[in-house]
PDB file of C-alpha atoms in Angstrom:
ATOM      1  CA  ALA A   9     -30.642  -8.347 123.988  1.00 92.00           C
ATOM      2  CA  PRO A  10     -29.580 -10.757 121.044  1.00 94.00           C
ATOM      3  CA  MET A  11     -28.775  -7.714 118.849  1.00 94.00           C
ATOM      4  CA  ALA A  12     -26.773  -6.021 121.796  1.00 90.00           C
ATOM      5  CA  LEU A  13     -24.919  -9.355 122.176  1.00 94.00           C
ATOM      6  CA  LEU A  14     -24.169  -9.527 118.522  1.00 96.00           C
ATOM      7  CA  ALA A  15     -22.945  -5.891 118.593  1.00 92.00           C
ATOM      8  CA  ALA A  16     -20.761  -6.447 121.476  1.00 90.00           C
ATOM      9  CA  GLY A  17     -19.309  -9.588 119.869  1.00 93.00           C
ATOM     10  CA  MET A  18     -18.617  -7.911 116.629  1.00 95.00           C
ATOM     11  CA  ALA A  19     -16.990  -4.845 118.471  1.00 92.00           C
ATOM     12  CA  GLY A  20     -14.821  -7.234 120.381  1.00 88.00           C
ATOM     13  CA  LEU A  21     -13.698  -8.947 117.207  1.00 94.00           C
ATOM     14  CA  ALA A  22     -12.904  -5.611 115.508  1.00 95.00           C
ATOM     15  CA  LEU A  23     -11.006  -4.507 118.663  1.00 90.00           C
ATOM     16  CA  LEU A  24      -9.216  -7.679 119.191  1.00 90.00           C
ATOM     17  CA  PRO A  25      -6.061  -6.529 117.531  1.00 92.00           C
ATOM     18  CA  PHE A  26      -5.845  -3.529 119.682  1.00 86.00           C
ATOM     19  CA  LEU A  27      -6.741  -5.360 122.864  1.00 83.00           C
ATOM     20  CA  LEU A  28      -4.409  -8.457 122.623  1.00 86.00           C
ATOM     21  CA  PRO A  29      -1.128  -6.346 123.256  1.00 85.00           C
ATOM     22  CA  TYR A  30      -2.762  -4.845 126.416  1.00 79.00           C
ATOM     23  CA  TRP A  31      -4.029  -8.250 127.618  1.00 79.00           C
ATOM     24  CA  ARG A  32      -0.358  -9.629 127.080  1.00 83.00           C
ATOM     25  CA  VAL A  33       1.269  -6.916 129.095  1.00 80.00           C
ATOM     26  CA  TYR A  34      -1.402  -7.176 131.612  1.00 76.00           C
ATOM     27  CA  ALA A  35      -0.877 -11.108 131.976  1.00 77.00           C
ATOM     28  CA  ASP A  36       2.710 -11.442 131.469  1.00 81.00           C
ATOM     29  CA  GLN A  37       4.238  -8.539 133.067  1.00 80.00           C
ATOM     30  CA  GLY A  38       1.486  -7.523 135.504  1.00 74.00           C
ATOM     31  CA  LEU A  39       0.926  -3.954 134.163  1.00 75.00           C
ATOM     32  CA  SER A  40      -2.038  -2.729 136.240  1.00 77.00           C
ATOM     33  CA  ARG A  41      -2.878   0.692 137.433  1.00 81.00           C
ATOM     34  CA  SER A  42      -3.978   0.844 140.964  1.00 83.00           C
ATOM     35  CA  LEU A  43      -7.372   2.389 142.066  1.00 86.00           C
ATOM     36  CA  VAL A  44      -5.030   5.000 143.706  1.00 87.00           C
ATOM     37  CA  ASP A  45      -3.820   6.000 140.418  1.00 83.00           C
ATOM     38  CA  VAL A  46      -7.299   5.975 139.084  1.00 87.00           C
ATOM     39  CA  GLU A  47      -8.430   8.455 141.814  1.00 89.00           C
ATOM     40  CA  MET A  48      -5.446  10.811 141.239  1.00 90.00           C
ATOM     41  CA  TYR A  49      -6.382  11.099 137.458  1.00 91.00           C
ATOM     42  CA  SER A  50     -10.208  11.095 137.786  1.00 93.00           C
ATOM     43  CA  ALA A  51     -12.249  13.852 136.316  1.00 93.00           C
ATOM     44  CA  SER A  52     -13.750  16.807 138.478  1.00 92.00           C
ATOM     45  CA  ILE A  53     -16.262  19.215 137.819  1.00 92.00           C
ATOM     46  CA  ALA A  54     -13.516  21.591 137.221  1.00 91.00           C
ATOM     47  CA  ASP A  55     -12.300  19.707 134.287  1.00 92.00           C
ATOM     48  CA  TYR A  56     -15.575  20.338 132.575  1.00 93.00           C
ATOM     49  CA  LEU A  57     -15.356  23.952 133.145  1.00 89.00           C
ATOM     50  CA  THR A  58     -11.820  24.313 131.847  1.00 89.00           C
ATOM     51  CA  THR A  59     -11.146  25.282 128.249  1.00 88.00           C
ATOM     52  CA  PRO A  60      -8.150  26.432 126.358  1.00 84.00           C
ATOM     53  CA  GLY A  61     -10.302  29.079 124.543  1.00 84.00           C
ATOM     54  CA  ARG A  62      -9.105  32.667 125.274  1.00 84.00           C
ATOM     55  CA  LEU A  63     -12.499  33.979 125.416  1.00 86.00           C
ATOM     56  CA  HIS A  64     -13.949  31.567 128.070  1.00 83.00           C
ATOM     57  CA  ALA A  65     -10.470  31.869 129.870  1.00 81.00           C
ATOM     58  CA  TRP A  66     -10.976  35.674 130.035  1.00 83.00           C
ATOM     59  CA  LEU A  67     -14.669  35.281 131.044  1.00 83.00           C
ATOM     60  CA  TRP A  68     -14.394  32.523 133.753  1.00 83.00           C
ATOM     61  CA  SER A  69     -12.385  29.526 132.913  1.00 79.00           C
ATOM     62  CA  SER A  70      -9.134  30.845 134.037  1.00 80.00           C
ATOM     63  CA  ARG A  71     -10.224  30.217 137.653  1.00 82.00           C
ATOM     64  CA  PHE A  72     -10.185  26.460 136.855  1.00 81.00           C
ATOM     65  CA  SER A  73      -7.460  24.054 135.823  1.00 79.00           C
ATOM     66  CA  GLY A  74      -7.300  20.600 134.674  1.00 80.00           C
ATOM     67  CA  THR A  75      -8.017  18.717 131.516  1.00 85.00           C
ATOM     68  CA  ALA A  76      -9.854  20.826 129.157  1.00 88.00           C
ATOM     69  CA  LEU A  77     -13.274  19.131 128.760  1.00 92.00           C
ATOM     70  CA  PHE A  78     -15.683  22.135 128.223  1.00 91.00           C
ATOM     71  CA  PRO A  79     -17.299  21.387 124.892  1.00 92.00           C
ATOM     72  CA  GLY A  80     -18.222  25.130 124.242  1.00 91.00           C
ATOM     73  CA  VAL A  81     -21.356  27.152 124.438  1.00 93.00           C
ATOM     74  CA  VAL A  82     -22.517  26.780 120.890  1.00 95.00           C
ATOM     75  CA  GLY A  83     -21.887  23.147 120.731  1.00 95.00           C
ATOM     76  CA  PHE A  84     -23.537  22.262 124.172  1.00 96.00           C
ATOM     77  CA  GLY A  85     -26.390  24.652 123.181  1.00 96.00           C
ATOM     78  CA  LEU A  86     -27.270  22.727 119.907  1.00 97.00           C
ATOM     79  CA  ALA A  87     -26.703  19.411 121.676  1.00 97.00           C
ATOM     80  CA  VAL A  88     -29.319  20.570 124.137  1.00 97.00           C
ATOM     81  CA  VAL A  89     -31.595  21.369 121.194  1.00 97.00           C
ATOM     82  CA  ALA A  90     -31.244  18.015 119.890  1.00 97.00           C
ATOM     83  CA  VAL A  91     -32.227  16.399 123.218  1.00 97.00           C
ATOM     84  CA  ALA A  92     -35.041  18.974 123.904  1.00 96.00           C
ATOM     85  CA  THR A  93     -36.538  18.352 120.502  1.00 96.00           C
ATOM     86  CA  GLY A  94     -36.545  14.596 121.012  1.00 95.00           C
ATOM     87  CA  VAL A  95     -34.108  13.971 117.929  1.00 94.00           C
ATOM     88  CA  ALA A  96     -31.390  12.531 120.415  1.00 94.00           C
ATOM     89  CA  LEU A  97     -33.980   9.833 121.548  1.00 94.00           C
ATOM     90  CA  ARG A  98     -35.832   9.123 118.104  1.00 95.00           C
ATOM     91  CA  ASP A  99     -32.882   8.941 115.847  1.00 94.00           C
ATOM     92  CA  GLY A 100     -30.683   5.759 116.434  1.00 93.00           C
ATOM     93  CA  ARG A 101     -27.623   7.546 115.426  1.00 95.00           C
ATOM     94  CA  ALA A 102     -28.301  10.618 117.878  1.00 96.00           C
ATOM     95  CA  ARG A 103     -29.266   8.083 120.587  1.00 96.00           C
ATOM     96  CA  MET A 104     -25.880   6.338 120.008  1.00 95.00           C
ATOM     97  CA  CYS A 105     -24.122   9.654 120.399  1.00 96.00           C
ATOM     98  CA  LEU A 106     -25.932  10.482 123.571  1.00 97.00           C
ATOM     99  CA  ALA A 107     -25.263   7.098 125.099  1.00 96.00           C
ATOM    100  CA  MET A 108     -21.515   7.380 124.061  1.00 96.00           C
ATOM    101  CA  GLY A 109     -21.428  10.827 125.795  1.00 97.00           C
ATOM    102  CA  VAL A 110     -23.168   9.974 128.912  1.00 97.00           C
ATOM    103  CA  VAL A 111     -21.046   6.809 129.572  1.00 96.00           C
ATOM    104  CA  GLY A 112     -17.798   8.749 128.553  1.00 96.00           C
ATOM    105  CA  VAL A 113     -18.538  11.391 130.935  1.00 97.00           C
ATOM    106  CA  ALA A 114     -19.696   8.944 133.815  1.00 96.00           C
ATOM    107  CA  LEU A 115     -16.577   6.761 133.387  1.00 95.00           C
ATOM    108  CA  SER A 116     -14.400   9.941 133.480  1.00 96.00           C
ATOM    109  CA  PHE A 117     -15.029  10.537 137.123  1.00 96.00           C
ATOM    110  CA  GLY A 118     -13.344   7.116 138.007  1.00 92.00           C
ATOM    111  CA  ILE A 119     -13.926   5.797 141.482  1.00 90.00           C
ATOM    112  CA  LYS A 120     -16.095   8.860 142.207  1.00 92.00           C
ATOM    113  CA  LEU A 121     -18.575   6.937 140.024  1.00 93.00           C
ATOM    114  CA  PRO A 122     -20.495   4.594 142.079  1.00 94.00           C
ATOM    115  CA  GLY A 123     -19.616   0.965 140.891  1.00 93.00           C
ATOM    116  CA  TYR A 124     -16.503   1.978 139.118  1.00 92.00           C
ATOM    117  CA  ALA A 125     -14.308   0.027 141.384  1.00 90.00           C
ATOM    118  CA  ALA A 126     -16.435  -3.278 140.696  1.00 92.00           C
ATOM    119  CA  LEU A 127     -16.289  -2.542 137.062  1.00 91.00           C
ATOM    120  CA  TRP A 128     -12.388  -2.132 137.338  1.00 88.00           C
ATOM    121  CA  GLU A 129     -12.221  -5.464 139.070  1.00 87.00           C
ATOM    122  CA  ALA A 130     -14.538  -7.048 136.469  1.00 88.00           C
ATOM    123  CA  LEU A 131     -12.831  -5.705 133.253  1.00 83.00           C
ATOM    124  CA  PRO A 132      -8.897  -5.990 133.417  1.00 76.00           C
ATOM    125  CA  LEU A 133      -8.596  -3.632 130.311  1.00 78.00           C
ATOM    126  CA  LEU A 134      -9.523  -0.792 132.805  1.00 83.00           C
ATOM    127  CA  HIS A 135      -6.381  -1.786 134.694  1.00 80.00           C
ATOM    128  CA  ALA A 136      -4.304  -0.416 131.886  1.00 79.00           C
ATOM    129  CA  ILE A 137      -6.051   3.043 131.916  1.00 82.00           C
ATOM    130  CA  ARG A 138      -4.120   5.599 134.292  1.00 82.00           C
ATOM    131  CA  ALA A 139      -6.169   8.561 133.558  1.00 89.00           C
ATOM    132  CA  PRO A 140      -9.890   7.776 133.478  1.00 92.00           C
ATOM    133  CA  VAL A 141     -10.538  11.741 132.982  1.00 94.00           C
ATOM    134  CA  ARG A 142      -9.729  10.944 129.258  1.00 93.00           C
ATOM    135  CA  PHE A 143     -13.183   9.255 128.968  1.00 95.00           C
ATOM    136  CA  GLY A 144     -14.548  12.831 129.109  1.00 96.00           C
ATOM    137  CA  TYR A 145     -13.319  13.345 125.458  1.00 96.00           C
ATOM    138  CA  LEU A 146     -15.983  10.867 124.536  1.00 96.00           C
ATOM    139  CA  GLY A 147     -18.565  13.330 126.041  1.00 97.00           C
ATOM    140  CA  VAL A 148     -16.888  16.341 124.058  1.00 96.00           C
ATOM    141  CA  VAL A 149     -17.103  14.351 120.675  1.00 97.00           C
ATOM    142  CA  ALA A 150     -20.699  13.366 121.608  1.00 97.00           C
ATOM    143  CA  VAL A 151     -21.666  17.145 122.019  1.00 97.00           C
ATOM    144  CA  ALA A 152     -20.057  17.864 118.577  1.00 96.00           C
ATOM    145  CA  MET A 153     -22.099  15.080 116.950  1.00 97.00           C
ATOM    146  CA  LEU A 154     -25.325  15.920 118.693  1.00 97.00           C
ATOM    147  CA  ALA A 155     -24.728  19.591 117.781  1.00 97.00           C
ATOM    148  CA  GLY A 156     -25.137  18.516 114.187  1.00 96.00           C
ATOM    149  CA  PHE A 157     -28.509  16.889 114.831  1.00 97.00           C
ATOM    150  CA  GLY A 158     -29.416  20.050 116.754  1.00 96.00           C
ATOM    151  CA  ALA A 159     -28.517  22.150 113.821  1.00 96.00           C
ATOM    152  CA  VAL A 160     -30.650  20.077 111.552  1.00 95.00           C
ATOM    153  CA  ALA A 161     -33.628  20.494 114.090  1.00 95.00           C
ATOM    154  CA  ILE A 162     -33.324  24.210 113.942  1.00 96.00           C
ATOM    155  CA  ARG A 163     -33.118  24.305 110.302  1.00 95.00           C
ATOM    156  CA  ARG A 164     -36.373  22.379 109.885  1.00 93.00           C
ATOM    157  CA  ARG A 165     -37.993  25.009 112.102  1.00 93.00           C
ATOM    158  CA  VAL A 166     -36.584  28.260 110.545  1.00 93.00           C
ATOM    159  CA  ALA A 167     -37.444  30.072 107.270  1.00 94.00           C
ATOM    160  CA  PRO A 168     -35.274  29.038 104.383  1.00 92.00           C
ATOM    161  CA  GLN A 169     -34.123  32.570 104.026  1.00 94.00           C
ATOM    162  CA  ALA A 170     -33.206  32.833 107.652  1.00 94.00           C
ATOM    163  CA  TRP A 171     -30.922  29.799 107.588  1.00 93.00           C
ATOM    164  CA  PRO A 172     -27.838  31.184 105.837  1.00 94.00           C
ATOM    165  CA  PRO A 173     -27.364  33.968 108.247  1.00 95.00           C
ATOM    166  CA  LEU A 174     -28.111  31.864 111.053  1.00 95.00           C
ATOM    167  CA  VAL A 175     -25.437  29.446 109.961  1.00 94.00           C
ATOM    168  CA  ALA A 176     -22.931  32.251 109.632  1.00 95.00           C
ATOM    169  CA  LEU A 177     -23.502  33.425 113.101  1.00 95.00           C
ATOM    170  CA  LEU A 178     -23.333  29.947 114.770  1.00 94.00           C
ATOM    171  CA  MET A 179     -20.115  29.312 112.892  1.00 94.00           C
ATOM    172  CA  THR A 180     -18.536  32.531 113.776  1.00 94.00           C
ATOM    173  CA  MET A 181     -19.661  32.254 117.468  1.00 93.00           C
ATOM    174  CA  ALA A 182     -18.156  28.602 117.522  1.00 92.00           C
ATOM    175  CA  ALA A 183     -14.862  29.962 115.922  1.00 91.00           C
ATOM    176  CA  ILE A 184     -14.502  32.840 118.401  1.00 91.00           C
ATOM    177  CA  GLU A 185     -15.304  30.830 121.509  1.00 90.00           C
ATOM    178  CA  THR A 186     -12.676  28.144 120.630  1.00 88.00           C
ATOM    179  CA  MET A 187     -10.005  30.265 119.533  1.00 89.00           C
ATOM    180  CA  ALA A 188      -6.805  29.874 121.441  1.00 85.00           C
ATOM    181  CA  ALA A 189      -4.552  32.205 119.603  1.00 81.00           C
ATOM    182  CA  PRO A 190      -2.037  33.543 119.918  1.00 82.00           C
ATOM    183  CA  ILE A 191       0.000  30.423 121.008  1.00 80.00           C
ATOM    184  CA  GLY A 192       3.114  31.344 123.095  1.00 80.00           C
ATOM    185  CA  LEU A 193       6.063  29.638 121.458  1.00 84.00           C
ATOM    186  CA  SER A 194       9.679  29.518 122.605  1.00 84.00           C
ATOM    187  CA  ARG A 195      12.559  30.028 120.282  1.00 87.00           C
ATOM    188  CA  PHE A 196      14.664  27.013 119.934  1.00 87.00           C
ATOM    189  CA  GLU A 197      18.065  27.614 121.243  1.00 84.00           C
ATOM    190  CA  GLY A 198      19.598  24.178 120.949  1.00 85.00           C
ATOM    191  CA  VAL A 199      19.237  21.008 122.950  1.00 84.00           C
ATOM    192  CA  PRO A 200      19.952  21.588 126.674  1.00 83.00           C
ATOM    193  CA  ALA A 201      23.044  19.980 127.957  1.00 83.00           C
ATOM    194  CA  ILE A 202      21.305  17.622 130.269  1.00 86.00           C
ATOM    195  CA  TYR A 203      19.239  16.220 127.331  1.00 86.00           C
ATOM    196  CA  ALA A 204      22.345  16.255 124.925  1.00 78.00           C
ATOM    197  CA  THR A 205      24.081  13.938 127.448  1.00 78.00           C
ATOM    198  CA  LEU A 206      21.248  11.540 127.479  1.00 78.00           C
TER     199      LEU A 206
END
């Protein structure tokens, strides 16, 4: 508990320059997002099944729409390896990644998460957040970091000569499943008249 309080205090000091402007806008100008806004921009399961990757869209993701929070099959699989082998609990760094991901995903559901409304009341900083769905990106980042721990766990279990081809396969699979090309672009035909007037 003392170390957790010390960490919270140090994090608060480090974030103070970032948090003070939010506090001033909240206190002086009354900027506050309502719980109705929070509900409208909260995550759903569909967000975690949505991806911009062409392969997943072709296979199944095109049926869903929302904020693309699907972390990818390769990344998620390697993160599961990190959890299943116990690395995610034994290693302090991996444990931090796991905690960050779990908390981020939980908070992304906004008021659908039991206790979020009470947390919103207790922490004025949450009043400035219009779209809690974006907390889900912490889950995506956590999966990416845990995937690294999972890859190390696999490396320790496979023969040295099997590792290079396995890395090549994993990297190729990860690149293919996240590819969002070709990206449709529009030719620039000048600023539309309405915007030119503004």
